[in-house]
Coordinates of C-alpha atoms and ligand atoms in Angstrom, one line a residue:
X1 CA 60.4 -354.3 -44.4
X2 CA 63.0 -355.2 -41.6
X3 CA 62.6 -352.0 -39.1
X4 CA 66.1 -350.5 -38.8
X5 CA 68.3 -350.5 -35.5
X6 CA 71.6 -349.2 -34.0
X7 CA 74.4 -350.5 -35.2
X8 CA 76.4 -350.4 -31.9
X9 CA 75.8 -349.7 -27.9
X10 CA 78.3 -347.1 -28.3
X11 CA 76.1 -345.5 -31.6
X12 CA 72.8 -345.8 -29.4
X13 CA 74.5 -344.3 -26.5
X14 CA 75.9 -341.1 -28.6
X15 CA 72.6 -340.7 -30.3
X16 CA 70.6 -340.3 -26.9
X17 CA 73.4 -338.3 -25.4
X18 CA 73.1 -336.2 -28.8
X19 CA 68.9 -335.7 -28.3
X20 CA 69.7 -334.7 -25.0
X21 CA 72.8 -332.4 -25.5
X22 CA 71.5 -329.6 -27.0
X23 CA 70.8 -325.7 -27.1
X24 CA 68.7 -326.7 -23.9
X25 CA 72.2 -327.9 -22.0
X26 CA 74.1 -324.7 -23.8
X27 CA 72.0 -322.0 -24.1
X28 CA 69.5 -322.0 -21.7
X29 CA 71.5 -323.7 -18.6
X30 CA 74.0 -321.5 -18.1
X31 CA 71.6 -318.6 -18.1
X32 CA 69.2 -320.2 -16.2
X33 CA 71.9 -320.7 -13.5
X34 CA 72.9 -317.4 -14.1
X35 CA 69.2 -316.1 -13.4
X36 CA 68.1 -318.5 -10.5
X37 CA 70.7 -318.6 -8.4
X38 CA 73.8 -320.8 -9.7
X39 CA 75.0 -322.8 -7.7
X40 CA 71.9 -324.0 -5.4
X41 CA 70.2 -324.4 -9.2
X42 CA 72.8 -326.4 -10.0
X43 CA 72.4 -328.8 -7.3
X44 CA 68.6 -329.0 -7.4
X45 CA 68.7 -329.9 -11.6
X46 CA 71.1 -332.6 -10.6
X47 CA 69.4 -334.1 -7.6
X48 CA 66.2 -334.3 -10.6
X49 CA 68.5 -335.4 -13.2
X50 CA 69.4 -338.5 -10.8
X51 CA 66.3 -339.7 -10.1
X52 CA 63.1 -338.8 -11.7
X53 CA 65.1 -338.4 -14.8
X54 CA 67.1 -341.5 -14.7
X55 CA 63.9 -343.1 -14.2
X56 CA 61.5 -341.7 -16.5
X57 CA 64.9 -341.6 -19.5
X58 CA 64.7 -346.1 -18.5
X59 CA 61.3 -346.2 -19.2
X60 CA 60.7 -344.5 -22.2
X61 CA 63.5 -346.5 -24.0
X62 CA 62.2 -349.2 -22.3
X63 CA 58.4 -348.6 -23.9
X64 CA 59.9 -348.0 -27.4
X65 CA 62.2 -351.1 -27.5
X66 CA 59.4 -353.0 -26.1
X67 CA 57.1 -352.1 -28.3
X68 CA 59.7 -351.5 -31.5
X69 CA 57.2 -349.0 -32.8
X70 CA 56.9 -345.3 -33.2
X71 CA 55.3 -342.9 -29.8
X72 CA 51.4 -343.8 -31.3
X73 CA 52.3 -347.1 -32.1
X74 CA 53.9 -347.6 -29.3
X75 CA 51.3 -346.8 -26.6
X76 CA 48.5 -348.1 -28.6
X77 CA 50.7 -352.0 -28.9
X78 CA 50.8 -351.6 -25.1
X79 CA 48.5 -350.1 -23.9
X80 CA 45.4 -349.5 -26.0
X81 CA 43.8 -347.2 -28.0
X82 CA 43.1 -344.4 -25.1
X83 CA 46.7 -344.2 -24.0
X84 CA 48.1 -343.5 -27.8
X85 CA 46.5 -340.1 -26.9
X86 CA 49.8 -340.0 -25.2
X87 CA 51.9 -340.7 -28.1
X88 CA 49.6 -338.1 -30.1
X89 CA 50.8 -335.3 -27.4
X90 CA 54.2 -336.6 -28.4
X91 CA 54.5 -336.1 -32.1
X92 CA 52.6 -332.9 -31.7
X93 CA 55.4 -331.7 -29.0
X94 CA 58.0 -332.7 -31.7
X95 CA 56.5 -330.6 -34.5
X96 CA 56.3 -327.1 -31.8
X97 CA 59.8 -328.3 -30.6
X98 CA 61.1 -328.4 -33.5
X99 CA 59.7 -325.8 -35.2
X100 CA 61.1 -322.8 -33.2
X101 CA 64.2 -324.9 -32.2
X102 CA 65.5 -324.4 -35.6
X103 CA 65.0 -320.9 -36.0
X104 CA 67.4 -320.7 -33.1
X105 CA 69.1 -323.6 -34.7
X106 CA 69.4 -320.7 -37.7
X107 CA 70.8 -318.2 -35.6
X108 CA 73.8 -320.4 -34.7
X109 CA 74.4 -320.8 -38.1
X110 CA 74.0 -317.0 -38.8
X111 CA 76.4 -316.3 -36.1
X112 CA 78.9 -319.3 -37.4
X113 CA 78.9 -317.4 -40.5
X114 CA 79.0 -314.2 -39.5
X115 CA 82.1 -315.5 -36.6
X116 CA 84.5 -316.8 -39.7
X117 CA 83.6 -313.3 -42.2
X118 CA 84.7 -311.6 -39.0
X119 CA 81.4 -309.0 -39.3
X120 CA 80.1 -309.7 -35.3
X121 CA 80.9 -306.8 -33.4
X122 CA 82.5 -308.2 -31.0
X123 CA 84.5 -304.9 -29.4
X124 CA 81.2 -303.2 -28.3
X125 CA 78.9 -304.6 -26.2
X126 CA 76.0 -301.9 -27.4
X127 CA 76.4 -302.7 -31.3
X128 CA 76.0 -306.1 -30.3
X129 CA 73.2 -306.3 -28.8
X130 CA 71.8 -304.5 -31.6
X131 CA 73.2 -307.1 -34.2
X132 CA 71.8 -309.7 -32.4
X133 CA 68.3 -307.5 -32.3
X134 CA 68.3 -306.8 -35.7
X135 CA 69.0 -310.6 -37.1
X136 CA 66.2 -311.8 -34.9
X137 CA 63.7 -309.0 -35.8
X138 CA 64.7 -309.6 -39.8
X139 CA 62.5 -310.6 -41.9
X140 CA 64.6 -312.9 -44.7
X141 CA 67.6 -313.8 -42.8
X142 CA 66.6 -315.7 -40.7
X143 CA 64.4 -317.5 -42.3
X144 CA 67.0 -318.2 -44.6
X145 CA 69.0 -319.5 -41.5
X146 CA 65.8 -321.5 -40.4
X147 CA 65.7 -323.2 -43.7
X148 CA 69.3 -324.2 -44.2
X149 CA 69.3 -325.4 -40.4
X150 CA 65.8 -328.0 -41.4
X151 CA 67.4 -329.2 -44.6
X152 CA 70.9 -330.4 -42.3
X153 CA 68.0 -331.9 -40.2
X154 CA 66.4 -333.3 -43.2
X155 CA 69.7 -334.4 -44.9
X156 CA 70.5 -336.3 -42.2
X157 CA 67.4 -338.3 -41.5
X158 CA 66.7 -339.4 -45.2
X159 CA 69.8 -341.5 -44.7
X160 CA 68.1 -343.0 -41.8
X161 CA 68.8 -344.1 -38.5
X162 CA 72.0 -346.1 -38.5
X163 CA 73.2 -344.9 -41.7
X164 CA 72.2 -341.0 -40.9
X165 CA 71.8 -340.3 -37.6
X166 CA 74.0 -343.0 -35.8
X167 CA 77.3 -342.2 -38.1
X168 CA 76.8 -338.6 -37.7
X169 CA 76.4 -338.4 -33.9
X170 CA 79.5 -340.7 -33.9
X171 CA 81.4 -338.1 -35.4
X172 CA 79.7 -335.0 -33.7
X173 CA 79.3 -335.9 -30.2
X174 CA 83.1 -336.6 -29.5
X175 CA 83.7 -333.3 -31.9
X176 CA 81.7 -331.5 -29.5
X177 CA 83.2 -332.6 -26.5
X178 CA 86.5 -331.9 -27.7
X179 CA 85.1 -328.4 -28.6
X180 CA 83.7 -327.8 -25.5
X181 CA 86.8 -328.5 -23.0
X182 CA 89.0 -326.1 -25.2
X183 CA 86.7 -323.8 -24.2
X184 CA 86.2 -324.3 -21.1
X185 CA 89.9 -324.6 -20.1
X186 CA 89.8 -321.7 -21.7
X187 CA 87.4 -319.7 -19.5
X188 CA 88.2 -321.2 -15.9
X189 CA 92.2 -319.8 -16.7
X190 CA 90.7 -316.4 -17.6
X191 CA 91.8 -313.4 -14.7
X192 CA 89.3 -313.2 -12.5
X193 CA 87.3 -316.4 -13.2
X194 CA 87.2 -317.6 -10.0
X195 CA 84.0 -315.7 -8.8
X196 CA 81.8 -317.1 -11.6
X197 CA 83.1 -320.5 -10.9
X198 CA 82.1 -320.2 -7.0
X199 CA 78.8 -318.9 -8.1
X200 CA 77.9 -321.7 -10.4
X201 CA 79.5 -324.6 -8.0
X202 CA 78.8 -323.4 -4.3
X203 CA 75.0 -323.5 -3.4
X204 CA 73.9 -320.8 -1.2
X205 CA 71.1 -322.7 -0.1
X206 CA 68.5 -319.2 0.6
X207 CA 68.1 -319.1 -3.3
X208 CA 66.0 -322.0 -3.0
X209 CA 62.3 -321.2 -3.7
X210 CA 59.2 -322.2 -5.6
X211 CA 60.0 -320.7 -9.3
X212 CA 63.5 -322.1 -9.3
X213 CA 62.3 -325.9 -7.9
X214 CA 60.2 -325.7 -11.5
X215 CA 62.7 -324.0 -13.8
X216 CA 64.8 -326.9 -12.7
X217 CA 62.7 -329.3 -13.2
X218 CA 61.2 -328.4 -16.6
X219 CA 65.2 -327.9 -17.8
X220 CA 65.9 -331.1 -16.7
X221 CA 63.0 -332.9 -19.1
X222 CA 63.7 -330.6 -21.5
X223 CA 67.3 -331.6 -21.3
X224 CA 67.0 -335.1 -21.2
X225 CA 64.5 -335.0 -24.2
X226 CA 61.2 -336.4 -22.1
X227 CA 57.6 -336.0 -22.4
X228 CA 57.1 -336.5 -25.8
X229 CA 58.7 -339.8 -27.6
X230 CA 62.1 -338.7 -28.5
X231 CA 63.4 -341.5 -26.4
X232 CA 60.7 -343.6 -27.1
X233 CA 61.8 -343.2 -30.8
X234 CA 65.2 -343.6 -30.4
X235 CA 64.6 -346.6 -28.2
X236 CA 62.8 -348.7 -30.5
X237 CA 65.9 -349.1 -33.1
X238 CA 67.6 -350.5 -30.0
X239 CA 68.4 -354.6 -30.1
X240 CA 66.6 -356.7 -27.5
X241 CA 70.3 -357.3 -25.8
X242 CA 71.6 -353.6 -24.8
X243 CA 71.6 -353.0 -21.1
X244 CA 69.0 -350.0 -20.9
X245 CA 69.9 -348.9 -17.5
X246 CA 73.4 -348.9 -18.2
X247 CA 73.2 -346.8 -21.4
X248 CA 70.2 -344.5 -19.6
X249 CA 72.8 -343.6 -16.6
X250 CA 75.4 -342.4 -19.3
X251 CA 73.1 -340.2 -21.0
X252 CA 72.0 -338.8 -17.8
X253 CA 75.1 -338.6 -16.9
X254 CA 76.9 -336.9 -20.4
X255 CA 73.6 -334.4 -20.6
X256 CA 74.7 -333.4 -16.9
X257 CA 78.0 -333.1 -17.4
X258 CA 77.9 -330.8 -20.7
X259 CA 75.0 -328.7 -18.6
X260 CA 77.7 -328.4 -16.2
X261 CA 80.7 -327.6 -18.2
X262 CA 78.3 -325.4 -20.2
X263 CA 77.9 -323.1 -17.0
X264 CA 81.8 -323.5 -16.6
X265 CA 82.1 -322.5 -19.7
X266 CA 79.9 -318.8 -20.0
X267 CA 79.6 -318.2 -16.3
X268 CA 83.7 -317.5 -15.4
X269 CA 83.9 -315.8 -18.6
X270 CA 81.1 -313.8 -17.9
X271 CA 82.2 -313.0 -14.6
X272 CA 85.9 -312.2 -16.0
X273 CA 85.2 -309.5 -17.7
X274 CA 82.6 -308.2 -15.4
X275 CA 79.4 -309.0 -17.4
X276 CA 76.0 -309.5 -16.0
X277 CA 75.3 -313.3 -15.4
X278 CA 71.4 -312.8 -15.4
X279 CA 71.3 -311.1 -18.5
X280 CA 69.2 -314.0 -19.9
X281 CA 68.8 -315.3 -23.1
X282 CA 71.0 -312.8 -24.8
X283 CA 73.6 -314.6 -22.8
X284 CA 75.4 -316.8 -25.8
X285 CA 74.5 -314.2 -28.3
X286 CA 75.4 -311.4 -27.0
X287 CA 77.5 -311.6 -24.1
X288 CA 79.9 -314.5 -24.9
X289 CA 80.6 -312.4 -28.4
X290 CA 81.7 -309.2 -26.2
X291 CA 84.0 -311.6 -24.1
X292 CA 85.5 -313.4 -27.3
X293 CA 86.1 -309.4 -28.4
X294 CA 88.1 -308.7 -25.4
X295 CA 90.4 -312.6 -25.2
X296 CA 93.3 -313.3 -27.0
X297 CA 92.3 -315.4 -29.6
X298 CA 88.9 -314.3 -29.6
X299 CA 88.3 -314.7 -33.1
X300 CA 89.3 -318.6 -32.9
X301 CA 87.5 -319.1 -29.9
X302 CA 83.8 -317.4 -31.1
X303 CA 84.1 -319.9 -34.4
X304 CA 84.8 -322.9 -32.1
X305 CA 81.8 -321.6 -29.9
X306 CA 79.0 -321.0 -32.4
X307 CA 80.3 -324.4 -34.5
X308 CA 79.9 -326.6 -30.9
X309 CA 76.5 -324.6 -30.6
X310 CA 75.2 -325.7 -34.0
X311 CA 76.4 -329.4 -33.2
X312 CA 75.1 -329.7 -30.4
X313 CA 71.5 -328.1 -31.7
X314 CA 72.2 -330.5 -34.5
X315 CA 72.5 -333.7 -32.7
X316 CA 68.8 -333.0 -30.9
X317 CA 67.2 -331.7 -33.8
X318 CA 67.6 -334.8 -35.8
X319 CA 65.9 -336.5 -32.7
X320 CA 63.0 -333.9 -32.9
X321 CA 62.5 -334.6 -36.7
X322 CA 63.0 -338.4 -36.4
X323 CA 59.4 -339.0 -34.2
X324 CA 56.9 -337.6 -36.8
X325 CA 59.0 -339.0 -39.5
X326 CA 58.4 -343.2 -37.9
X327 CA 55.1 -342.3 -37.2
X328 CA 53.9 -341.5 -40.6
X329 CA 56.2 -344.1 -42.3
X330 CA 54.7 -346.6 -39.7
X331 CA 51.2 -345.6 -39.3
X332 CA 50.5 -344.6 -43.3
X333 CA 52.6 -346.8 -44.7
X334 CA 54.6 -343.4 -46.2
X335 CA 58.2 -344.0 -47.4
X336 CA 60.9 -343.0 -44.7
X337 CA 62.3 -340.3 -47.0
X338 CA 59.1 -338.8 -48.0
X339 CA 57.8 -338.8 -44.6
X340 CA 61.2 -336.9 -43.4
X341 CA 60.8 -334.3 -47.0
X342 CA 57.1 -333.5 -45.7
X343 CA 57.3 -333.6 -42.4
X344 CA 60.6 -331.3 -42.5
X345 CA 58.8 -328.4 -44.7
X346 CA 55.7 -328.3 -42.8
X347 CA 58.3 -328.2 -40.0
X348 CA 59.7 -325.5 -41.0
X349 CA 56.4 -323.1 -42.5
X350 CA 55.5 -323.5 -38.6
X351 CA 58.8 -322.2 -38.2
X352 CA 58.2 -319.1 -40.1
X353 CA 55.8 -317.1 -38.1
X354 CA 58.1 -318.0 -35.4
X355 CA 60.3 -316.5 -36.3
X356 CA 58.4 -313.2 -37.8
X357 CA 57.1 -313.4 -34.3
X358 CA 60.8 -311.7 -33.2
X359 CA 60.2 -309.0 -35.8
X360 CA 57.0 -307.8 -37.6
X361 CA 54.7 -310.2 -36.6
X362 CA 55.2 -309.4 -33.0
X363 CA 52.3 -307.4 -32.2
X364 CA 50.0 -309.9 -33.0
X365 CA 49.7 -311.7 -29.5
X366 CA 47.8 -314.3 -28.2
X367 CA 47.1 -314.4 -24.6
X368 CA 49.3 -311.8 -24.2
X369 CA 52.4 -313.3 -25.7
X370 CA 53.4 -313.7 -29.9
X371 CA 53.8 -316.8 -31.7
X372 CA 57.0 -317.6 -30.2
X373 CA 56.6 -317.2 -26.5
X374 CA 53.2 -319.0 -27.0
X375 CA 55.0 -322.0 -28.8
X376 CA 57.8 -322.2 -25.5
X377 CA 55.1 -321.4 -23.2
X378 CA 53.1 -323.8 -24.2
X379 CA 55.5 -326.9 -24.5
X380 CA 57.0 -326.3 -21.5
X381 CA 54.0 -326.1 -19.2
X382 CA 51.6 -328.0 -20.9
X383 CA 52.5 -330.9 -23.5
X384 CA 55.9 -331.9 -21.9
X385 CA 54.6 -332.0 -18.5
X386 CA 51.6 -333.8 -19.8
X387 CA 53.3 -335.9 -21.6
X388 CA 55.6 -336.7 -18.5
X389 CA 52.9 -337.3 -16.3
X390 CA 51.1 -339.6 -18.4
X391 CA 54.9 -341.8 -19.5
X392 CA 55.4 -342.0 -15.9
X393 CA 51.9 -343.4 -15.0
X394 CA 51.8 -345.6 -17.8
X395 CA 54.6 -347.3 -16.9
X396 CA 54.5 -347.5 -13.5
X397 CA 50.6 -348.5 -13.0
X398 CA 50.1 -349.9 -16.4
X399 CA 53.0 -352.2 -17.9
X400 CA 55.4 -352.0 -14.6
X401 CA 55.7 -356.0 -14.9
X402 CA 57.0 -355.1 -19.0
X403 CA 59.1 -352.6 -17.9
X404 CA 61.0 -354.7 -14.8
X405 CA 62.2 -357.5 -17.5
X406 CA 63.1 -354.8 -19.9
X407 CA 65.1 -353.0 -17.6
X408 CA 66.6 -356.5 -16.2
X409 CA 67.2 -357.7 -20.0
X410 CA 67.4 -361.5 -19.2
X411 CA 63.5 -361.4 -19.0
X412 CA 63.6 -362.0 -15.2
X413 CA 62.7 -359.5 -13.1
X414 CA 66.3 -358.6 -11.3
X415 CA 66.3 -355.2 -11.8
X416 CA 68.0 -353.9 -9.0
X417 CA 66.7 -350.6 -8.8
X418 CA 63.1 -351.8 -9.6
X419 CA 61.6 -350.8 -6.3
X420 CA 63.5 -346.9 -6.7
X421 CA 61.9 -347.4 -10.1
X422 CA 58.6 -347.9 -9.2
X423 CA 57.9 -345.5 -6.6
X424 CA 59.4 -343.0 -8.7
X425 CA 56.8 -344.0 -11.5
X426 CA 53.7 -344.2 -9.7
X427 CA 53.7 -341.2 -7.1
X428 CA 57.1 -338.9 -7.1
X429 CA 57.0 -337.7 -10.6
X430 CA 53.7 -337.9 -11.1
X431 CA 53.4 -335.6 -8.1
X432 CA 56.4 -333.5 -8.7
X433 CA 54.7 -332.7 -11.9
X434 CA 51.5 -331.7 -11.3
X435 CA 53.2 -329.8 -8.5
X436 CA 54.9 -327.8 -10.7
X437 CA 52.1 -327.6 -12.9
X438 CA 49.4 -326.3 -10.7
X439 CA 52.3 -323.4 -8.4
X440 CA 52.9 -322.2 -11.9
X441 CA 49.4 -321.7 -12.7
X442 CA 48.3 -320.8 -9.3
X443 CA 51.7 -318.2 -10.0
X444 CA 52.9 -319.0 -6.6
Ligands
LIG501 N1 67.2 -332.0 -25.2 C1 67.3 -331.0 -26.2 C2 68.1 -329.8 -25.6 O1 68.5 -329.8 -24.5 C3 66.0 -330.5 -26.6 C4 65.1 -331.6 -27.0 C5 63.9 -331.7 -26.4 C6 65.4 -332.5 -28.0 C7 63.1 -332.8 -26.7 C8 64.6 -333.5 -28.3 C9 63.4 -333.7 -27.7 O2 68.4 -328.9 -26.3

């Protein structure tokens, strides 16, 4: 069977840009700024976007169009047996991801639906904090929410890669950019904007310290989808022709730039209507609702919100789903569309403790924390870092030769950035890693 590929740079381009632009960039940047400092946060996640992302983002694509296989498949073509371990890690980070992604995926749909029937309670900030309580804590709903969010996933997987996922990002991605700038022209116009804009854009440079240098890291891999094969993944679909720095600097650069207008978009409002900025992952749920209650318009604007939410949480998941789903089609020979209808339920029964995790599950904890925590704890300081670790090594000490006429495309080795490149694979992320690996353990 012929393997499948983009059907245009442009497709590619929105389809990595979708991975990466996700609840990560909407959800948990702005409140991460809002928690860590703003503005100096800001500056530190870009300076790592620039570089150890931009690197890392070349060569994963650059592995997976090499290779034209799935993560396993991938590593084991190029590397041997012991580095598809690597791989493994991968497809086991896309099941966790994805498993309590879309039970937050769910409760942007819940609150889609909930925005248009008019039932949030948007006029009191106490009533909504309990709404938001009581979904998450619920037993049915949002599992309900869960499973509708996995069969979009699903649905648009089956159809496959250019047929599914490239014509829907196509549509989506531009949707949600559109979405987005309403918003946030929007929220920098609001009265008394102008201090959350200063704290999100001005560094104050004392804010710098050791817990912030690693939120901002593991945002930015989790942002640009590295450590476990998405990219790889989406990368192997991609023709032997497309310019892979060129197309890696605008994913960088659109997964930056929503971060950014993602801040500009909660943090004035926020700040408008004299809200607290660190209130943490309540932030979208239940403090934008409160300042939709009290805008003009409110009730257009909260629909917009949650709909750009569930697009944007969209665009990634499809990602998340798509790396189990080529490795069992590739490695056990199972049909595309099968592998996507089994994968996608065993997806989402992980998914369901999850999410009882919120509610009446939650006093069953392991190492102190409940299904949940344990599931983000767990991929963000373990298998993604991991996972980075061993990507960047791999490519810098292993197949760096591979790598510079990938990058270069003409199968010379003209890359111009190559020497950037290859310190950045074989000591500074590496090292920047197991940095933030070991201060977090060491809880320093
Ligand atoms: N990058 C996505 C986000 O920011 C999350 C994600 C991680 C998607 C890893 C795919 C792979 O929300």
């Amino acid at each position: 069977m012929k393997r499948e590929q983009w059907g245009s740079r442009f497709g590619f381009i929105m389809a990595a840009a979708g991975s990466a632009v996700g609840l990560g960039n909407i959800w948990k940047f702005p409140y991460l700024a809002g928690t860590q400092g703003g503005g100096a946060f800001l500056a530190v996640y870009l300076i790592i976007m620039a570089t150890i992302g931009a690197a890392l983002i070349m060569a994963e694509i650059a592995i997976g169009r090499s290779a034209k296989k799935n993560p396993v498949g991938a590593f084991r073509a190029l590397g041997g047996n012991l580095w598809s371990t690597t791989g493994v890690i991968g497809v086991v980070t896309g099941f966790m991801i994805l498993s309590f992604y879309s039970v937050v995926g769910g409760w942007t749909i819940a609150y889609l639906v909930k925005s248009v029937a008019g039932t949030i309670e948007s006029a009191q900030p106490e009533l909504l904090e309990a709404q938001f309580g009581g979904l998450v804590s619920a037993v049915w709903e949002p599992i309900f929410y869960h499973g509708v969010f996995m069969v979009l996933t699903m649905g648009i997987v089956i159809a496959g890669v250019a047929q599914g996922i490239e014509r829907s990002v196509k549509v989506l991605m531009p949707l949600l950019f559109i979405l987005l700038m309403v918003l946030v022209v929007r929220s920098v116009t609001l009265p008394g904007a102008w201090e959350g804009i200063e704290f999100f854009l001005v560094p104050d440079w004392s804010q710098v310290n050791g817990e912030m240098l690693r939120a901002a890291l593991g945002q930015a891999f989790f942002s640009l989808s590295l450590g476990m094969g998405a990219m790889i993944t989406y990368g192997s679909y991609l023709d032997k022709d497309a310019d892979i720095p060129n197309a890696s600097c605008w994913v960088v650069f659109l997964a930056a730039l929503v971060g950014v207008l993602g801040g500009l978009l909660v943090l004035p409002a926020v700040f408008a209507f004299g809200m607290d900025p660190g209130a943490g992952p309540g932030l979208t749920f239940i403090t934008l609702p409160a300042v939709f209650g009290e805008m003009i318009g409110g009730y257009v604007f909260q629909i917009i919100f949650f709909a750009m939410l569930l697009i944007a949480a969209l665009t990634s998941s499809i990602s998340l789903l798509a790396i189990p789903v080529a490795y069992f089609a590739e490695e056990y020979g199972i049909e595309r569309k099968w592998s996507a209808i089994v994968v996608g339920i065993l997806i989402f029964l992980i998914g369901v403790p999850c999410s009882l995790a919120l509610g009446v599950w939650g006093e069953y904890k392991l190492f102190g924390m409940n299904f949940f925590d344990l599931m983000v704890y767990a991929v963000d300081n373990y298998t993604l870092p991991i996972g980075g670790i061993l990507t960047s090594l791999f490519a810098g000490w292993i197949v760096l030769e591979k790598m510079g006429k990938e990058l270069s495309n003409d199968g010379s080795l003209n890359f111009k950035w190559m020497a950037a490149f290859t310190w950045i694979m074989r000591i500074v992320a590496p090292l920047a890693v197991v940095w933030v690996m070991l201060s977090g353990l060491l809880g320093s």
